[in-house]
């Protein structure tokens, strides 16, 4: 993309309404624009990141054997009356009436609708196990929408639902989700720690929240510092292997890590003092096993091998897709702007032309642009007629992890400069070598 043809409305000033770095930087970098409280338009740069995140979530869900579908945002109230949650949910639910006076709502989550889909089509244990998921907008009329996309009213969530014959099978589905989430967050360059959590209004005995440690996080968390040393890495997982998934769950959940809702001072005191930490965290996902809560209420049954009709065991599993954009920035920024991890960056590499209109510089930039494209990469070429300082400031603000700087002086010696946004280190090399280097960086991502 050439910047002169793009839509990147960056702000010079710090917006007064933004209290935390991610909100401020998303507004300044022209990623979002508030439509009304807690409701945002995703401008082209922000939309690109949102899409990258969705792509990773889709790939990892499908790797785990989960099946995508798409349910609507608007739901009929009667499904929620069946489960008993229509009245229980309270003012967070946006209730709507259509022209026929039918009660509708903008879905805050989808347990009822997916259970209805399931019961309409599945009647036998032979069709299990089954996990369906979608990535869809949700609406929760939060009392205090704040921090930009971190606590929106309209927000994008991946929510998945498993249907299993037995509790044992459903717990395998739970473990499978935990493993796939570990992989998902790591691919985005995030450390998200599974912590024992509270079931809340969805209910359930088994639940973990995934938290990204950050001072601006809304949750208070307590953990054994050893847990921050764990990484999932590029291990190969067979998602059908019950023992392997269980082993990963044990590895990542055996140390103390809890949110304040489940925190227990007595148990925490057993952790050696030097390793006890309390901090703040951003909840970027949660997994639940809740048994037959919805299948009992909504009569979602299958016939088992013995010919008996039994309610299915279910769980639901969410990832805060739009909140992740904010969480990623909270975890990756400096005073100059955002620093995208390679896995989610909106463009792979920036090209800065120090002397627009100079024949050699323009030609070299065009060649770099074409060369990067030919490698399947998406560069953002700053081809504006602007001072170098302004171009650097924009690149630093929007946070592309790599920048190639092209100027007449370097070109005389046959070199351009490749700079890492994270370390600030630069290296001179011929343009072809810079293309090669950037391609290599992204080869494993
Ligand atoms: P919170 O405690 O932050 O209100 P929650 O526990 O009610 O969230 P879940 O029902 O677990 O949310 O939803 C799954 C994920 O969706 C959360 O882990 C979070 O990342 C994201 N999410 C929930 N509410 C919001 C919101 N208002 N804005 C943005 N993302 C949200
Ligand atoms: Mg939650």
PDB file of N, CA and C in Angstrom, residues 73-115:
ATOM      1  N   UNK A  73     -26.374 -11.579  14.948  1.00  0.00           N
ATOM      2  CA  UNK A  73     -26.220 -10.750  16.146  1.00  0.00           C
ATOM      3  C   UNK A  73     -27.565 -10.611  16.864  1.00  0.00           C
ATOM      4  N   UNK A  74     -28.656 -10.558  16.100  1.00  0.00           N
ATOM      5  CA  UNK A  74     -29.978 -10.381  16.717  1.00  0.00           C
ATOM      6  C   UNK A  74     -30.611 -11.739  16.977  1.00  0.00           C
ATOM      7  N   UNK A  75     -31.117 -11.890  18.191  1.00  0.00           N
ATOM      8  CA  UNK A  75     -31.675 -13.174  18.589  1.00  0.00           C
ATOM      9  C   UNK A  75     -33.102 -12.978  19.095  1.00  0.00           C
ATOM     10  N   UNK A  76     -33.944 -14.015  18.911  1.00  0.00           N
ATOM     11  CA  UNK A  76     -35.305 -13.925  19.457  1.00  0.00           C
ATOM     12  C   UNK A  76     -35.271 -14.127  20.971  1.00  0.00           C
ATOM     13  N   UNK A  77     -36.098 -13.369  21.690  1.00  0.00           N
ATOM     14  CA  UNK A  77     -36.087 -13.445  23.151  1.00  0.00           C
ATOM     15  C   UNK A  77     -36.552 -14.808  23.659  1.00  0.00           C
ATOM     16  N   UNK A  78     -37.402 -15.503  22.870  1.00  0.00           N
ATOM     17  CA  UNK A  78     -37.992 -16.718  23.445  1.00  0.00           C
ATOM     18  C   UNK A  78     -36.954 -17.795  23.769  1.00  0.00           C
ATOM     19  N   UNK A  79     -35.852 -17.845  23.015  1.00  0.00           N
ATOM     20  CA  UNK A  79     -34.804 -18.820  23.357  1.00  0.00           C
ATOM     21  C   UNK A  79     -34.239 -18.542  24.747  1.00  0.00           C
ATOM     22  N   UNK A  80     -34.130 -17.257  25.046  1.00  0.00           N
ATOM     23  CA  UNK A  80     -33.569 -16.872  26.349  1.00  0.00           C
ATOM     24  C   UNK A  80     -34.590 -17.048  27.467  1.00  0.00           C
ATOM     25  N   UNK A  81     -35.871 -16.991  27.075  1.00  0.00           N
ATOM     26  CA  UNK A  81     -36.890 -17.282  28.088  1.00  0.00           C
ATOM     27  C   UNK A  81     -36.834 -18.760  28.453  1.00  0.00           C
ATOM     28  N   UNK A  82     -36.556 -19.583  27.444  1.00  0.00           N
ATOM     29  CA  UNK A  82     -36.462 -21.024  27.692  1.00  0.00           C
ATOM     30  C   UNK A  82     -35.350 -21.364  28.675  1.00  0.00           C
ATOM     31  N   UNK A  83     -34.221 -20.714  28.518  1.00  0.00           N
ATOM     32  CA  UNK A  83     -33.080 -21.024  29.407  1.00  0.00           C
ATOM     33  C   UNK A  83     -33.217 -20.318  30.747  1.00  0.00           C
ATOM     34  N   UNK A  84     -34.111 -19.346  30.818  1.00  0.00           N
ATOM     35  CA  UNK A  84     -34.288 -18.605  32.063  1.00  0.00           C
ATOM     36  C   UNK A  84     -33.376 -17.395  32.173  1.00  0.00           C
ATOM     37  N   UNK A  85     -32.600 -17.122  31.101  1.00  0.00           N
ATOM     38  CA  UNK A  85     -31.653 -16.014  31.234  1.00  0.00           C
ATOM     39  C   UNK A  85     -32.210 -14.668  30.760  1.00  0.00           C
ATOM     40  N   UNK A  86     -33.416 -14.706  30.153  1.00  0.00           N
ATOM     41  CA  UNK A  86     -33.931 -13.435  29.619  1.00  0.00           C
ATOM     42  C   UNK A  86     -34.126 -12.434  30.744  1.00  0.00           C
ATOM     43  N   UNK A  87     -34.657 -12.910  31.864  1.00  0.00           N
ATOM     44  CA  UNK A  87     -34.831 -12.007  33.002  1.00  0.00           C
ATOM     45  C   UNK A  87     -33.565 -11.897  33.830  1.00  0.00           C
ATOM     46  N   UNK A  88     -32.804 -13.001  33.896  1.00  0.00           N
ATOM     47  CA  UNK A  88     -31.616 -13.012  34.759  1.00  0.00           C
ATOM     48  C   UNK A  88     -30.526 -12.058  34.264  1.00  0.00           C
ATOM     49  N   UNK A  89     -30.468 -11.804  32.953  1.00  0.00           N
ATOM     50  CA  UNK A  89     -29.306 -11.095  32.411  1.00  0.00           C
ATOM     51  C   UNK A  89     -29.214  -9.623  32.810  1.00  0.00           C
ATOM     52  N   UNK A  90     -30.333  -8.986  33.004  1.00  0.00           N
ATOM     53  CA  UNK A  90     -30.282  -7.603  33.494  1.00  0.00           C
ATOM     54  C   UNK A  90     -30.022  -6.567  32.415  1.00  0.00           C
ATOM     55  N   UNK A  91     -29.702  -5.338  32.852  1.00  0.00           N
ATOM     56  CA  UNK A  91     -29.641  -4.204  31.923  1.00  0.00           C
ATOM     57  C   UNK A  91     -28.465  -4.249  30.939  1.00  0.00           C
ATOM     58  N   UNK A  92     -27.549  -5.210  31.104  1.00  0.00           N
ATOM     59  CA  UNK A  92     -26.471  -5.329  30.117  1.00  0.00           C
ATOM     60  C   UNK A  92     -26.993  -5.812  28.778  1.00  0.00           C
ATOM     61  N   UNK A  93     -28.181  -6.422  28.796  1.00  0.00           N
ATOM     62  CA  UNK A  93     -28.728  -6.938  27.547  1.00  0.00           C
ATOM     63  C   UNK A  93     -29.505  -5.851  26.816  1.00  0.00           C
ATOM     64  N   UNK A  94     -29.168  -5.666  25.552  1.00  0.00           N
ATOM     65  CA  UNK A  94     -29.875  -4.673  24.745  1.00  0.00           C
ATOM     66  C   UNK A  94     -31.111  -5.339  24.153  1.00  0.00           C
ATOM     67  N   UNK A  95     -32.262  -4.897  24.614  1.00  0.00           N
ATOM     68  CA  UNK A  95     -33.524  -5.510  24.200  1.00  0.00           C
ATOM     69  C   UNK A  95     -34.172  -4.656  23.108  1.00  0.00           C
ATOM     70  N   UNK A  96     -34.685  -5.335  22.108  1.00  0.00           N
ATOM     71  CA  UNK A  96     -35.201  -4.639  20.927  1.00  0.00           C
ATOM     72  C   UNK A  96     -36.560  -5.240  20.591  1.00  0.00           C
ATOM     73  N   UNK A  97     -37.456  -4.427  20.071  1.00  0.00           N
ATOM     74  CA  UNK A  97     -38.748  -4.969  19.648  1.00  0.00           C
ATOM     75  C   UNK A  97     -38.900  -4.706  18.151  1.00  0.00           C
ATOM     76  N   UNK A  98     -39.289  -5.727  17.388  1.00  0.00           N
ATOM     77  CA  UNK A  98     -39.420  -5.509  15.940  1.00  0.00           C
ATOM     78  C   UNK A  98     -40.822  -4.975  15.607  1.00  0.00           C
ATOM     79  N   UNK A  99     -41.116  -4.771  14.320  1.00  0.00           N
ATOM     80  CA  UNK A  99     -42.375  -4.124  13.929  1.00  0.00           C
ATOM     81  C   UNK A  99     -43.595  -4.974  14.251  1.00  0.00           C
ATOM     82  N   UNK A 100     -43.366  -6.291  14.465  1.00  0.00           N
ATOM     83  CA  UNK A 100     -44.481  -7.167  14.835  1.00  0.00           C
ATOM     84  C   UNK A 100     -44.594  -7.317  16.344  1.00  0.00           C
ATOM     85  N   UNK A 101     -43.887  -6.421  17.048  1.00  0.00           N
ATOM     86  CA  UNK A 101     -43.927  -6.428  18.515  1.00  0.00           C
ATOM     87  C   UNK A 101     -43.293  -7.690  19.090  1.00  0.00           C
ATOM     88  N   UNK A 102     -42.385  -8.295  18.333  1.00  0.00           N
ATOM     89  CA  UNK A 102     -41.689  -9.470  18.866  1.00  0.00           C
ATOM     90  C   UNK A 102     -40.450  -9.007  19.621  1.00  0.00           C
ATOM     91  N   UNK A 103     -40.222  -9.626  20.776  1.00  0.00           N
ATOM     92  CA  UNK A 103     -39.054  -9.267  21.570  1.00  0.00           C
ATOM     93  C   UNK A 103     -37.802  -9.922  21.004  1.00  0.00           C
ATOM     94  N   UNK A 104     -36.814  -9.067  20.776  1.00  0.00           N
ATOM     95  CA  UNK A 104     -35.534  -9.525  20.248  1.00  0.00           C
ATOM     96  C   UNK A 104     -34.446  -8.994  21.183  1.00  0.00           C
ATOM     97  N   UNK A 105     -33.233  -9.420  20.930  1.00  0.00           N
ATOM     98  CA  UNK A 105     -32.116  -8.852  21.688  1.00  0.00           C
ATOM     99  C   UNK A 105     -30.863  -8.931  20.834  1.00  0.00           C
ATOM    100  N   UNK A 106     -29.923  -8.033  21.127  1.00  0.00           N
ATOM    101  CA  UNK A 106     -28.618  -8.086  20.453  1.00  0.00           C
ATOM    102  C   UNK A 106     -27.762  -9.011  21.317  1.00  0.00           C
ATOM    103  N   UNK A 107     -27.353 -10.132  20.764  1.00  0.00           N
ATOM    104  CA  UNK A 107     -26.722 -11.185  21.557  1.00  0.00           C
ATOM    105  C   UNK A 107     -25.485 -10.746  22.333  1.00  0.00           C
ATOM    106  N   UNK A 108     -25.502 -10.987  23.662  1.00  0.00           N
ATOM    107  CA  UNK A 108     -24.290 -10.776  24.459  1.00  0.00           C
ATOM    108  C   UNK A 108     -23.413 -12.034  24.462  1.00  0.00           C
ATOM    109  N   UNK A 109     -23.973 -13.159  24.034  1.00  0.00           N
ATOM    110  CA  UNK A 109     -23.314 -14.459  23.971  1.00  0.00           C
ATOM    111  C   UNK A 109     -24.300 -15.400  23.283  1.00  0.00           C
ATOM    112  N   UNK A 110     -23.919 -16.648  23.002  1.00  0.00           N
ATOM    113  CA  UNK A 110     -24.756 -17.467  22.124  1.00  0.00           C
ATOM    114  C   UNK A 110     -25.107 -18.874  22.608  1.00  0.00           C
ATOM    115  N   UNK A 111     -25.034 -19.121  23.902  1.00  0.00           N
ATOM    116  CA  UNK A 111     -25.323 -20.484  24.375  1.00  0.00           C
ATOM    117  C   UNK A 111     -26.706 -20.976  23.931  1.00  0.00           C
ATOM    118  N   UNK A 112     -27.709 -20.113  24.078  1.00  0.00           N
ATOM    119  CA  UNK A 112     -29.080 -20.520  23.753  1.00  0.00           C
ATOM    120  C   UNK A 112     -29.225 -20.834  22.270  1.00  0.00           C
ATOM    121  N   UNK A 113     -28.697 -19.940  21.443  1.00  0.00           N
ATOM    122  CA  UNK A 113     -28.883 -20.127  20.005  1.00  0.00           C
ATOM    123  C   UNK A 113     -28.159 -21.364  19.496  1.00  0.00           C
ATOM    124  N   UNK A 114     -26.945 -21.590  20.000  1.00  0.00           N
ATOM    125  CA  UNK A 114     -26.203 -22.772  19.522  1.00  0.00           C
ATOM    126  C   UNK A 114     -26.866 -24.048  20.032  1.00  0.00           C
ATOM    127  N   UNK A 115     -27.418 -23.994  21.237  1.00  0.00           N
ATOM    128  CA  UNK A 115     -28.101 -25.178  21.773  1.00  0.00           C
ATOM    129  C   UNK A 115     -29.339 -25.480  20.937  1.00  0.00           C
TER     130      UNK A 115
END
